[in-house]
Amino acid sequence: MTWRTVVGTLATFVTTIVVAFWLINEPARMKEAEDGFAGRSMEAGAAIYENNCTRCHGPAGGGLVGLAPAINNPALFDGSRLAEVGWAGSLHDFVYSTISGGRPLASSGTTWPQRMPTWSTEYGGPLRHDQVRDVTAFVLNWGRAYEEGITALQNPETATTSMEPIDAVGIDINTPELPPGNPDDGEALTVSLGCTACHIQTEVGPAWLAENHPDGTGIGTRSGERIDAADYTGAATTAEQYLRESIVRTNDYVVEGYEPGIMVATYGETLTAQNLSDIISYLITLK
Amino acid sequence: MSLFRIHAPILDDIRSDGLMPTLIAKTDEVVTRLTAGLNVEEIRSVLRGDPPKRPNPRVKPHADGFWMHMRPTYFHEKVMTLYPTFRLGWLSVYFLVFETITGLVLMLWYTPSPLTAFEDMQNIMSNVPLGLMMRDLHRLGAEFMVMVVLLHMLRTFITGSYKKPRQFTWFTGGVLLLLTLFLSFSGYLLPWDQLSLWAVTIGASMAEATPVIGREVNLLVRGGPDFGANGLLRFYLLHVFALPLIAFIFLGVHYYKVIIHGHSLPPKEEEIGVDTARKVPMEKRSYFLPDVLTKEIYWVVIWTALLILMVTVGNWHAPLEPHADSQVTPLHTTAPWYFLWLQGMLKLGDKVFWGVVAPGILVNFVFVLPYLEVGPSRRYIHRRVGLSVCAISIIVFSWLTYMGTPYHAVSSSPDQEVVAALVPQTHPGPVRTASYDELVPGEYSSDKWNSAPTDNLREIMETFDHEINKYGNELPGAVGIMNIVDWQVGLKKVTLSVVWNNGEDTFTQNVYVHEDSKHGH
Ligand code: HEM
């Protein structure tokens, strides 16, 4: 019996000391665990963003011309955006509630052709509330770059939204002469520039893929037929030229059934000759 | 004359005997009442280990006290040693109580709703002082309890303790085994993470295979076609209310039967076919007070210390995966380990036969075993057949368990398997647990793993290379590419691709890694 007493007392003693140390360290441990869960939330949010938001807000939150505003934007984090819309609550609540409920009406001063959709299942959207929470955490993490004064990350995929001046192709459909294009690069560009949001995922613009178009023809086929059509008002003489015109001078000829001014009219100022050629060489393959 | 008089006899005693003697006498009285029969002097002599007086006053609490009446006055000294019980039945009770206590603490912070359950778990782990420890203890205790109960069953089988007159003890034990398994299983769902949702979904999908009423059983268990708010609430109520209640009732019956029949002696101590457990000669008695009680206190201390040390210095932690998502089935989900044998059997073929009929027969066989196997002798030498069948069953169950794991007969494609080895969907894995700073942005190729700039990267790329080589012919000319870019401040995007067939086929998956996320902690 005596050795049991000794061992038992010793075990109690050791355990008490361990628990005491654990308790002393508990506030620090809890803080670390909390940061850990916040980090995991951003990880999950980044994936949700990639799957749902990239097509309008761009891969790195820089926004896409004609589709949706930048949300990695200092105005969101320095309070000026909140002041602009007259939001009295916290930034977190502004972002969380915008994502949850979407923007059924345009906020003052903006004229985005598409609405920000509803995301939370609470309002009939596809994301659970914890997913909205995660993607909110991810969006708000752009604020860290703003706080720490970091302007650009070494991220190749954000290059399209960087502020560097580019050598734009302009709005003439004959000059400059376009270099040979690469259809694979072109396809990637249509995704990152958001063209697919209007032309493939939705029918805001004429469908590019044959299976989505009422005539059963793809844009590659139609562009060749269009120039011979009676109602054609543009100046193009080849299919490639028609595509070039549609992209850089979109309102010279407006496809029947569509309103002018919906498709962004400034691509001539944001695309390089190489970009444009890549896109055209891709579109021409969509028979 | 006053309106009423307070009559406090103690005042009379103090007046006649003096203050101290009266207080001492009263204390003694209170202690005797609380212990249902032992006064201070007797308790001290118990603690000193003195031999009892005659007649033994230490048996009185067993007759008069509620708690002590549940325990026998004395045991046979031959069942006090480690063999034959290995204290496994006692340990099962210990864990049942341990789980109840730690579980009650967790209940304070937990709401059984898909809207809050997962956040509540995170809150317990990051915001409740000692919350993490309680959760880890509860989870660890649950794993131990299943193991201990299984071992206890194994030992009562091996020592032939299920034989006459203890058939019914075994039978109630069978009920307790099922309760233990379902207690653990129902608790598995509560954290509402991917691990819990899918492990339980796999387990519950067996209910669906029930002939004729499969659909109804399934709806009843899950509260709908899929687990959702209803299913979670049902599992919660089972876990914290119904199952523990039934378990405590059956523990009462089980232990009552154990006492009624006495602990069976080691087989060789008895004549064949005779049961002498109840007739313990005077000189072989080991009294509950103090021998058994002190030993039990000792074991409580040792086990509690062991468990606490495991979840603190031992760094054992219960897992918490991402939030449950009924749309995304993680690759390699498995049932909890004690149901893996069932998952293994399901891989053998027909869902109805292997998922319902065969396990049904097995379970029922456990219950009726003592009524079928009625050989009189408990000695090992006379039970060669029974013990061999037992040994073979253990081997078969281990094999089935192995078959239940993803190591056996995986159905997904090799390219996915390779990527899943780096970023598994059921646990963190090497990429997420790598040091954030060592995930240097850049592009790395598995065939040149040695030239990666940091230790962690080299380890990851070597694993990548190793995994790809495992599938030689299935992925001809394959190479693994890992691309890391800074995505946000404190967040990196890691793209893993497997490229094979001269670049014609690729499989790509992205994961994001945050500097604070502390996966695997
Ligand atoms: C929660 C689960 C269980 C608890 C708490 C429990 C508890 C106990 C305790 C305290 C004893 C006496 C001490 C000992 O023999 O180790 C005992 C004996 C026994 N148990 Fe269990 N038990 C459980 C499960 C089972 C199971 C699954 C079986 C078999 C199917 C079983 C069969 C027996 C038998 C046959 C005895 C008598 C042993 C003898 O007299 O030597 N018990 N149980």
PDB file of C-alpha atoms in Angstrom, chain A residues 1-261:
ATOM      1  CA  MET A   1       0.000   0.000   0.000  1.00  0.00           C
ATOM      2  CA  THR A   2       2.787   2.459   0.728  1.00  0.00           C
ATOM      3  CA  TRP A   3       4.283   2.482  -2.766  1.00  0.00           C
ATOM      4  CA  ARG A   4       0.832   3.171  -4.153  1.00  0.00           C
ATOM      5  CA  THR A   5       0.521   6.124  -1.849  1.00  0.00           C
ATOM      6  CA  VAL A   6       3.850   7.443  -3.035  1.00  0.00           C
ATOM      7  CA  VAL A   7       3.158   6.933  -6.731  1.00  0.00           C
ATOM      8  CA  GLY A   8      -0.375   8.274  -6.420  1.00  0.00           C
ATOM      9  CA  THR A   9       0.750  11.388  -4.568  1.00  0.00           C
ATOM     10  CA  LEU A  10       3.523  11.948  -7.057  1.00  0.00           C
ATOM     11  CA  ALA A  11       1.133  11.599  -9.990  1.00  0.00           C
ATOM     12  CA  THR A  12      -1.276  14.075  -8.427  1.00  0.00           C
ATOM     13  CA  PHE A  13       1.576  16.474  -7.830  1.00  0.00           C
ATOM     14  CA  VAL A  14       2.965  16.245 -11.343  1.00  0.00           C
ATOM     15  CA  THR A  15      -0.467  16.584 -12.912  1.00  0.00           C
ATOM     16  CA  THR A  16      -1.294  19.617 -10.796  1.00  0.00           C
ATOM     17  CA  ILE A  17       1.905  21.308 -11.859  1.00  0.00           C
ATOM     18  CA  VAL A  18       1.312  20.521 -15.510  1.00  0.00           C
ATOM     19  CA  VAL A  19      -2.239  21.850 -15.343  1.00  0.00           C
ATOM     20  CA  ALA A  20      -1.027  24.964 -13.523  1.00  0.00           C
ATOM     21  CA  PHE A  21       1.492  25.672 -16.258  1.00  0.00           C
ATOM     22  CA  TRP A  22      -1.130  24.980 -18.875  1.00  0.00           C
ATOM     23  CA  LEU A  23      -3.426  27.481 -17.180  1.00  0.00           C
ATOM     24  CA  ILE A  24      -0.748  30.158 -17.046  1.00  0.00           C
ATOM     25  CA  ASN A  25      -0.191  29.742 -20.752  1.00  0.00           C
ATOM     26  CA  GLU A  26      -3.905  29.519 -21.557  1.00  0.00           C
ATOM     27  CA  PRO A  27      -4.480  33.162 -22.633  1.00  0.00           C
ATOM     28  CA  ALA A  28      -1.553  32.999 -25.070  1.00  0.00           C
ATOM     29  CA  ARG A  29      -2.661  29.623 -26.370  1.00  0.00           C
ATOM     30  CA  MET A  30      -6.227  30.815 -26.858  1.00  0.00           C
ATOM     31  CA  LYS A  31      -5.023  33.851 -28.792  1.00  0.00           C
ATOM     32  CA  GLU A  32      -2.945  31.656 -31.056  1.00  0.00           C
ATOM     33  CA  ALA A  33      -5.851  29.277 -31.599  1.00  0.00           C
ATOM     34  CA  GLU A  34      -8.135  32.178 -32.440  1.00  0.00           C
ATOM     35  CA  ASP A  35      -5.677  33.524 -35.009  1.00  0.00           C
ATOM     36  CA  GLY A  36      -5.343  30.017 -36.328  1.00  0.00           C
ATOM     37  CA  PHE A  37      -9.061  29.675 -36.944  1.00  0.00           C
ATOM     38  CA  ALA A  38      -9.145  33.132 -38.523  1.00  0.00           C
ATOM     39  CA  GLY A  39      -6.350  31.997 -40.854  1.00  0.00           C
ATOM     40  CA  ARG A  40      -8.193  28.823 -41.790  1.00  0.00           C
ATOM     41  CA  SER A  41     -11.279  30.873 -42.446  1.00  0.00           C
ATOM     42  CA  MET A  42      -9.326  32.989 -44.971  1.00  0.00           C
ATOM     43  CA  GLU A  43      -7.958  29.847 -46.598  1.00  0.00           C
ATOM     44  CA  ALA A  44     -11.467  28.528 -47.076  1.00  0.00           C
ATOM     45  CA  GLY A  45     -12.647  31.974 -48.168  1.00  0.00           C
ATOM     46  CA  ALA A  46      -9.951  32.200 -50.847  1.00  0.00           C
ATOM     47  CA  ALA A  47     -11.236  28.999 -52.434  1.00  0.00           C
ATOM     48  CA  ILE A  48     -14.837  30.188 -52.273  1.00  0.00           C
ATOM     49  CA  TYR A  49     -13.783  33.475 -53.858  1.00  0.00           C
ATOM     50  CA  GLU A  50     -11.981  31.666 -56.642  1.00  0.00           C
ATOM     51  CA  ASN A  51     -15.054  29.592 -57.458  1.00  0.00           C
ATOM     52  CA  ASN A  52     -17.699  32.268 -57.220  1.00  0.00           C
ATOM     53  CA  CYS A  53     -16.383  35.792 -57.415  1.00  0.00           C
ATOM     54  CA  THR A  54     -13.435  35.757 -59.810  1.00  0.00           C
ATOM     55  CA  ARG A  55     -15.642  35.973 -62.871  1.00  0.00           C
ATOM     56  CA  CYS A  56     -16.858  39.420 -61.876  1.00  0.00           C
ATOM     57  CA  HIS A  57     -14.354  40.858 -59.412  1.00  0.00           C
ATOM     58  CA  GLY A  58     -11.254  39.389 -61.065  1.00  0.00           C
ATOM     59  CA  PRO A  59      -8.857  36.820 -59.645  1.00  0.00           C
ATOM     60  CA  ALA A  60      -7.240  39.261 -57.245  1.00  0.00           C
ATOM     61  CA  GLY A  61     -10.182  41.472 -56.382  1.00  0.00           C
ATOM     62  CA  GLY A  62      -9.095  44.180 -58.809  1.00  0.00           C
ATOM     63  CA  GLY A  63     -12.496  44.257 -60.457  1.00  0.00           C
ATOM     64  CA  LEU A  64     -13.228  43.696 -64.150  1.00  0.00           C
ATOM     65  CA  VAL A  65     -13.995  46.503 -66.520  1.00  0.00           C
ATOM     66  CA  GLY A  66     -17.687  46.660 -67.246  1.00  0.00           C
ATOM     67  CA  LEU A  67     -18.564  43.909 -64.769  1.00  0.00           C
ATOM     68  CA  ALA A  68     -17.873  44.676 -61.149  1.00  0.00           C
ATOM     69  CA  PRO A  69     -15.891  47.076 -58.999  1.00  0.00           C
ATOM     70  CA  ALA A  70     -12.532  46.431 -57.362  1.00  0.00           C
ATOM     71  CA  ILE A  71     -12.936  45.167 -53.819  1.00  0.00           C
ATOM     72  CA  ASN A  72      -9.255  45.164 -52.916  1.00  0.00           C
ATOM     73  CA  ASN A  73      -9.462  48.867 -53.138  1.00  0.00           C
ATOM     74  CA  PRO A  74      -8.138  51.287 -50.458  1.00  0.00           C
ATOM     75  CA  ALA A  75     -11.417  53.219 -50.554  1.00  0.00           C
ATOM     76  CA  LEU A  76     -13.079  50.214 -48.987  1.00  0.00           C
ATOM     77  CA  PHE A  77     -10.606  50.140 -46.116  1.00  0.00           C
ATOM     78  CA  ASP A  78     -10.006  53.804 -45.400  1.00  0.00           C
ATOM     79  CA  GLY A  79     -13.666  54.483 -44.722  1.00  0.00           C
ATOM     80  CA  SER A  80     -14.359  56.604 -47.797  1.00  0.00           C
ATOM     81  CA  ARG A  81     -16.505  53.939 -49.452  1.00  0.00           C
ATOM     82  CA  LEU A  82     -18.533  53.522 -46.267  1.00  0.00           C
ATOM     83  CA  ALA A  83     -19.009  57.295 -46.086  1.00  0.00           C
ATOM     84  CA  GLU A  84     -20.028  57.381 -49.758  1.00  0.00           C
ATOM     85  CA  VAL A  85     -22.873  54.929 -49.246  1.00  0.00           C
ATOM     86  CA  GLY A  86     -23.699  56.302 -45.794  1.00  0.00           C
ATOM     87  CA  TRP A  87     -23.051  53.057 -43.949  1.00  0.00           C
ATOM     88  CA  ALA A  88     -22.993  53.542 -40.207  1.00  0.00           C
ATOM     89  CA  GLY A  89     -21.946  50.028 -39.171  1.00  0.00           C
ATOM     90  CA  SER A  90     -18.575  48.329 -39.294  1.00  0.00           C
ATOM     91  CA  LEU A  91     -16.674  47.500 -42.449  1.00  0.00           C
ATOM     92  CA  HIS A  92     -17.060  43.814 -41.646  1.00  0.00           C
ATOM     93  CA  ASP A  93     -20.828  44.164 -41.519  1.00  0.00           C
ATOM     94  CA  PHE A  94     -20.865  46.151 -44.758  1.00  0.00           C
ATOM     95  CA  VAL A  95     -18.959  43.478 -46.610  1.00  0.00           C
ATOM     96  CA  TYR A  96     -20.728  40.578 -44.900  1.00  0.00           C
ATOM     97  CA  SER A  97     -24.170  41.943 -45.603  1.00  0.00           C
ATOM     98  CA  THR A  98     -23.327  42.942 -49.198  1.00  0.00           C
ATOM     99  CA  ILE A  99     -22.155  39.423 -49.906  1.00  0.00           C
ATOM    100  CA  SER A 100     -25.048  37.794 -48.064  1.00  0.00           C
ATOM    101  CA  GLY A 101     -27.818  39.772 -49.663  1.00  0.00           C
ATOM    102  CA  GLY A 102     -26.144  40.946 -52.893  1.00  0.00           C
ATOM    103  CA  ARG A 103     -27.067  44.328 -54.455  1.00  0.00           C
ATOM    104  CA  PRO A 104     -30.451  44.014 -56.063  1.00  0.00           C
ATOM    105  CA  LEU A 105     -30.269  47.759 -56.830  1.00  0.00           C
ATOM    106  CA  ALA A 106     -27.232  49.654 -58.056  1.00  0.00           C
ATOM    107  CA  SER A 107     -25.574  51.645 -55.297  1.00  0.00           C
ATOM    108  CA  SER A 108     -25.578  55.362 -55.888  1.00  0.00           C
ATOM    109  CA  GLY A 109     -23.444  56.590 -58.738  1.00  0.00           C
ATOM    110  CA  THR A 110     -22.727  53.184 -60.271  1.00  0.00           C
ATOM    111  CA  THR A 111     -24.193  51.642 -63.397  1.00  0.00           C
ATOM    112  CA  TRP A 112     -22.920  48.083 -63.518  1.00  0.00           C
ATOM    113  CA  PRO A 113     -24.927  46.196 -66.123  1.00  0.00           C
ATOM    114  CA  GLN A 114     -25.203  43.100 -63.927  1.00  0.00           C
ATOM    115  CA  ARG A 115     -26.312  43.028 -60.334  1.00  0.00           C
ATOM    116  CA  MET A 116     -24.226  41.664 -57.527  1.00  0.00           C
ATOM    117  CA  PRO A 117     -26.008  38.357 -56.889  1.00  0.00           C
ATOM    118  CA  THR A 118     -27.306  37.176 -53.540  1.00  0.00           C
ATOM    119  CA  TRP A 119     -24.949  34.674 -51.912  1.00  0.00           C
ATOM    120  CA  SER A 120     -26.260  33.573 -48.531  1.00  0.00           C
ATOM    121  CA  THR A 121     -28.658  30.642 -48.360  1.00  0.00           C
ATOM    122  CA  GLU A 122     -30.593  32.866 -45.993  1.00  0.00           C
ATOM    123  CA  TYR A 123     -31.596  34.991 -48.994  1.00  0.00           C
ATOM    124  CA  GLY A 124     -31.831  32.164 -51.481  1.00  0.00           C
ATOM    125  CA  GLY A 125     -28.155  32.167 -52.523  1.00  0.00           C
ATOM    126  CA  PRO A 126     -25.800  29.180 -52.718  1.00  0.00           C
ATOM    127  CA  LEU A 127     -23.405  29.807 -49.782  1.00  0.00           C
ATOM    128  CA  ARG A 128     -23.907  28.711 -46.179  1.00  0.00           C
ATOM    129  CA  HIS A 129     -23.447  31.422 -43.617  1.00  0.00           C
ATOM    130  CA  ASP A 130     -20.080  30.048 -42.544  1.00  0.00           C
ATOM    131  CA  GLN A 131     -18.955  30.252 -46.180  1.00  0.00           C
ATOM    132  CA  VAL A 132     -20.073  33.849 -46.384  1.00  0.00           C
ATOM    133  CA  ARG A 133     -18.146  34.440 -43.180  1.00  0.00           C
ATOM    134  CA  ASP A 134     -15.051  32.818 -44.709  1.00  0.00           C
ATOM    135  CA  VAL A 135     -15.174  34.752 -47.950  1.00  0.00           C
ATOM    136  CA  THR A 136     -15.752  37.939 -45.960  1.00  0.00           C
ATOM    137  CA  ALA A 137     -12.603  37.208 -43.976  1.00  0.00           C
ATOM    138  CA  PHE A 138     -10.748  36.728 -47.245  1.00  0.00           C
ATOM    139  CA  VAL A 139     -12.006  40.003 -48.740  1.00  0.00           C
ATOM    140  CA  LEU A 140     -11.188  41.915 -45.566  1.00  0.00           C
ATOM    141  CA  ASN A 141      -7.670  40.515 -45.606  1.00  0.00           C
ATOM    142  CA  TRP A 142      -6.917  42.810 -48.556  1.00  0.00           C
ATOM    143  CA  GLY A 143      -7.142  45.478 -45.899  1.00  0.00           C
ATOM    144  CA  ARG A 144      -3.862  44.232 -44.506  1.00  0.00           C
ATOM    145  CA  ALA A 145      -2.051  45.228 -47.660  1.00  0.00           C
ATOM    146  CA  TYR A 146      -3.635  48.665 -47.347  1.00  0.00           C
ATOM    147  CA  GLU A 147      -2.663  48.955 -43.660  1.00  0.00           C
ATOM    148  CA  GLU A 148       0.858  47.794 -44.246  1.00  0.00           C
ATOM    149  CA  GLY A 149       1.235  50.019 -47.284  1.00  0.00           C
ATOM    150  CA  ILE A 150       1.927  47.149 -49.662  1.00  0.00           C
ATOM    151  CA  THR A 151       0.809  48.149 -53.128  1.00  0.00           C
ATOM    152  CA  ALA A 152       1.367  45.080 -55.224  1.00  0.00           C
ATOM    153  CA  LEU A 153       2.125  41.455 -54.475  1.00  0.00           C
ATOM    154  CA  GLN A 154       4.461  39.476 -56.690  1.00  0.00           C
ATOM    155  CA  ASN A 155       1.491  37.696 -58.133  1.00  0.00           C
ATOM    156  CA  PRO A 156       1.510  36.951 -61.862  1.00  0.00           C
ATOM    157  CA  GLU A 157      -2.244  36.571 -61.990  1.00  0.00           C
ATOM    158  CA  THR A 158      -2.810  40.081 -60.702  1.00  0.00           C
ATOM    159  CA  ALA A 159      -0.750  41.580 -63.526  1.00  0.00           C
ATOM    160  CA  THR A 160      -3.849  42.304 -65.600  1.00  0.00           C
ATOM    161  CA  THR A 161      -5.112  44.694 -62.969  1.00  0.00           C
ATOM    162  CA  SER A 162      -1.868  46.459 -62.246  1.00  0.00           C
ATOM    163  CA  MET A 163      -1.539  50.186 -62.775  1.00  0.00           C
ATOM    164  CA  GLU A 164       1.425  50.100 -65.157  1.00  0.00           C
ATOM    165  CA  PRO A 165       0.742  51.907 -68.436  1.00  0.00           C
ATOM    166  CA  ILE A 166       0.327  49.465 -71.297  1.00  0.00           C
ATOM    167  CA  ASP A 167       0.942  49.737 -74.996  1.00  0.00           C
ATOM    168  CA  ALA A 168      -2.708  49.659 -76.002  1.00  0.00           C
ATOM    169  CA  VAL A 169      -3.838  48.530 -79.435  1.00  0.00           C
ATOM    170  CA  GLY A 170      -6.261  51.392 -79.925  1.00  0.00           C
ATOM    171  CA  ILE A 171      -9.586  51.482 -81.766  1.00  0.00           C
ATOM    172  CA  ASP A 172      -8.526  51.387 -85.374  1.00  0.00           C
ATOM    173  CA  ILE A 173      -9.439  48.066 -86.968  1.00  0.00           C
ATOM    174  CA  ASN A 174      -6.662  48.077 -89.547  1.00  0.00           C
ATOM    175  CA  THR A 175      -3.585  49.372 -87.746  1.00  0.00           C
ATOM    176  CA  PRO A 176      -1.426  48.310 -86.118  1.00  0.00           C
ATOM    177  CA  GLU A 177      -0.979  44.964 -87.807  1.00  0.00           C
ATOM    178  CA  LEU A 178      -1.671  42.222 -85.265  1.00  0.00           C
ATOM    179  CA  PRO A 179       1.072  39.692 -84.389  1.00  0.00           C
ATOM    180  CA  PRO A 180       0.213  35.962 -84.692  1.00  0.00           C
ATOM    181  CA  GLY A 181      -2.146  34.927 -81.886  1.00  0.00           C
ATOM    182  CA  ASN A 182      -2.158  32.004 -79.464  1.00  0.00           C
ATOM    183  CA  PRO A 183      -5.670  30.577 -78.926  1.00  0.00           C
ATOM    184  CA  ASP A 184      -4.790  29.076 -75.492  1.00  0.00           C
ATOM    185  CA  ASP A 185      -3.638  32.440 -74.175  1.00  0.00           C
ATOM    186  CA  GLY A 186      -6.692  33.987 -75.729  1.00  0.00           C
ATOM    187  CA  GLU A 187      -8.985  31.611 -73.916  1.00  0.00           C
ATOM    188  CA  ALA A 188      -7.305  32.377 -70.605  1.00  0.00           C
ATOM    189  CA  LEU A 189      -7.662  36.099 -71.277  1.00  0.00           C
ATOM    190  CA  THR A 190     -11.385  35.854 -71.931  1.00  0.00           C
ATOM    191  CA  VAL A 191     -11.725  34.289 -68.499  1.00  0.00           C
ATOM    192  CA  SER A 192      -9.517  36.729 -66.618  1.00  0.00           C
ATOM    193  CA  LEU A 193     -10.992  39.760 -68.400  1.00  0.00           C
ATOM    194  CA  GLY A 194     -14.495  38.611 -67.615  1.00  0.00           C
ATOM    195  CA  CYS A 195     -15.741  38.253 -71.212  1.00  0.00           C
ATOM    196  CA  THR A 196     -16.982  34.759 -70.375  1.00  0.00           C
ATOM    197  CA  ALA A 197     -19.279  36.155 -67.692  1.00  0.00           C
ATOM    198  CA  CYS A 198     -21.375  37.827 -70.397  1.00  0.00           C
ATOM    199  CA  HIS A 199     -20.761  35.498 -73.317  1.00  0.00           C
ATOM    200  CA  ILE A 200     -20.536  31.983 -71.876  1.00  0.00           C
ATOM    201  CA  GLN A 201     -21.872  31.822 -68.340  1.00  0.00           C
ATOM    202  CA  THR A 202     -24.816  34.114 -68.992  1.00  0.00           C
ATOM    203  CA  GLU A 203     -26.605  35.536 -71.988  1.00  0.00           C
ATOM    204  CA  VAL A 204     -25.944  39.196 -71.300  1.00  0.00           C
ATOM    205  CA  GLY A 205     -24.056  39.172 -74.588  1.00  0.00           C
ATOM    206  CA  PRO A 206     -24.486  36.890 -77.658  1.00  0.00           C
ATOM    207  CA  ALA A 207     -23.500  33.311 -76.794  1.00  0.00           C
ATOM    208  CA  TRP A 208     -20.089  32.280 -78.129  1.00  0.00           C
ATOM    209  CA  LEU A 209     -20.568  28.544 -78.001  1.00  0.00           C
ATOM    210  CA  ALA A 210     -22.602  26.874 -80.702  1.00  0.00           C
ATOM    211  CA  GLU A 211     -24.592  24.836 -78.220  1.00  0.00           C
ATOM    212  CA  ASN A 212     -25.779  27.976 -76.398  1.00  0.00           C
ATOM    213  CA  HIS A 213     -26.745  30.016 -79.440  1.00  0.00           C
ATOM    214  CA  PRO A 214     -30.266  29.784 -80.942  1.00  0.00           C
ATOM    215  CA  ASP A 215     -28.824  29.418 -84.466  1.00  0.00           C
ATOM    216  CA  GLY A 216     -26.579  26.574 -83.335  1.00  0.00           C
ATOM    217  CA  THR A 217     -23.505  28.440 -84.594  1.00  0.00           C
ATOM    218  CA  GLY A 218     -20.451  29.568 -82.639  1.00  0.00           C
ATOM    219  CA  ILE A 219     -18.965  33.070 -82.784  1.00  0.00           C
ATOM    220  CA  GLY A 220     -16.213  31.810 -85.098  1.00  0.00           C
ATOM    221  CA  THR A 221     -18.773  30.843 -87.740  1.00  0.00           C
ATOM    222  CA  ARG A 222     -21.060  33.825 -87.225  1.00  0.00           C
ATOM    223  CA  SER A 223     -18.287  36.384 -87.578  1.00  0.00           C
ATOM    224  CA  GLY A 224     -17.637  35.196 -91.109  1.00  0.00           C
ATOM    225  CA  GLU A 225     -21.341  35.254 -92.038  1.00  0.00           C
ATOM    226  CA  ARG A 226     -22.070  38.566 -90.380  1.00  0.00           C
ATOM    227  CA  ILE A 227     -20.029  40.758 -92.706  1.00  0.00           C
ATOM    228  CA  ASP A 228     -22.174  39.677 -95.638  1.00  0.00           C
ATOM    229  CA  ALA A 229     -25.469  40.233 -93.860  1.00  0.00           C
ATOM    230  CA  ALA A 230     -27.811  42.926 -95.175  1.00  0.00           C
ATOM    231  CA  ASP A 231     -28.118  44.845 -91.914  1.00  0.00           C
ATOM    232  CA  TYR A 232     -24.410  44.892 -91.159  1.00  0.00           C
ATOM    233  CA  THR A 233     -23.330  48.473 -90.460  1.00  0.00           C
ATOM    234  CA  GLY A 234     -19.649  47.997 -89.677  1.00  0.00           C
ATOM    235  CA  ALA A 235     -16.523  48.296 -91.830  1.00  0.00           C
ATOM    236  CA  ALA A 236     -14.994  44.827 -91.473  1.00  0.00           C
ATOM    237  CA  THR A 237     -14.277  42.679 -94.491  1.00  0.00           C
ATOM    238  CA  THR A 238     -12.955  39.491 -92.857  1.00  0.00           C
ATOM    239  CA  ALA A 239     -14.083  37.414 -89.948  1.00  0.00           C
ATOM    240  CA  GLU A 240     -10.988  38.397 -87.922  1.00  0.00           C
ATOM    241  CA  GLN A 241     -11.577  42.025 -88.631  1.00  0.00           C
ATOM    242  CA  TYR A 242     -15.197  41.710 -87.566  1.00  0.00           C
ATOM    243  CA  LEU A 243     -14.079  40.288 -84.238  1.00  0.00           C
ATOM    244  CA  ARG A 244     -11.548  43.042 -83.805  1.00  0.00           C
ATOM    245  CA  GLU A 245     -14.198  45.601 -84.505  1.00  0.00           C
ATOM    246  CA  SER A 246     -16.688  44.015 -82.140  1.00  0.00           C
ATOM    247  CA  ILE A 247     -14.158  44.172 -79.361  1.00  0.00           C
ATOM    248  CA  VAL A 248     -12.562  47.593 -79.773  1.00  0.00           C
ATOM    249  CA  ARG A 249     -15.431  49.479 -81.456  1.00  0.00           C
ATOM    250  CA  THR A 250     -18.286  47.551 -79.974  1.00  0.00           C
ATOM    251  CA  ASN A 251     -21.000  50.059 -80.831  1.00  0.00           C
ATOM    252  CA  ASP A 252     -20.204  50.411 -84.524  1.00  0.00           C
ATOM    253  CA  TYR A 253     -22.420  47.443 -85.067  1.00  0.00           C
ATOM    254  CA  VAL A 254     -24.785  46.251 -82.357  1.00  0.00           C
ATOM    255  CA  VAL A 255     -26.025  42.708 -82.703  1.00  0.00           C
ATOM    256  CA  GLU A 256     -29.747  42.519 -83.201  1.00  0.00           C
ATOM    257  CA  GLY A 257     -31.673  42.047 -79.977  1.00  0.00           C
ATOM    258  CA  TYR A 258     -29.029  43.755 -77.818  1.00  0.00           C
ATOM    259  CA  GLU A 259     -28.774  47.267 -76.503  1.00  0.00           C
ATOM    260  CA  PRO A 260     -25.708  49.348 -77.364  1.00  0.00           C
ATOM    261  CA  GLY A 261     -23.478  50.325 -74.459  1.00  0.00           C
TER     262      GLY A 261
END
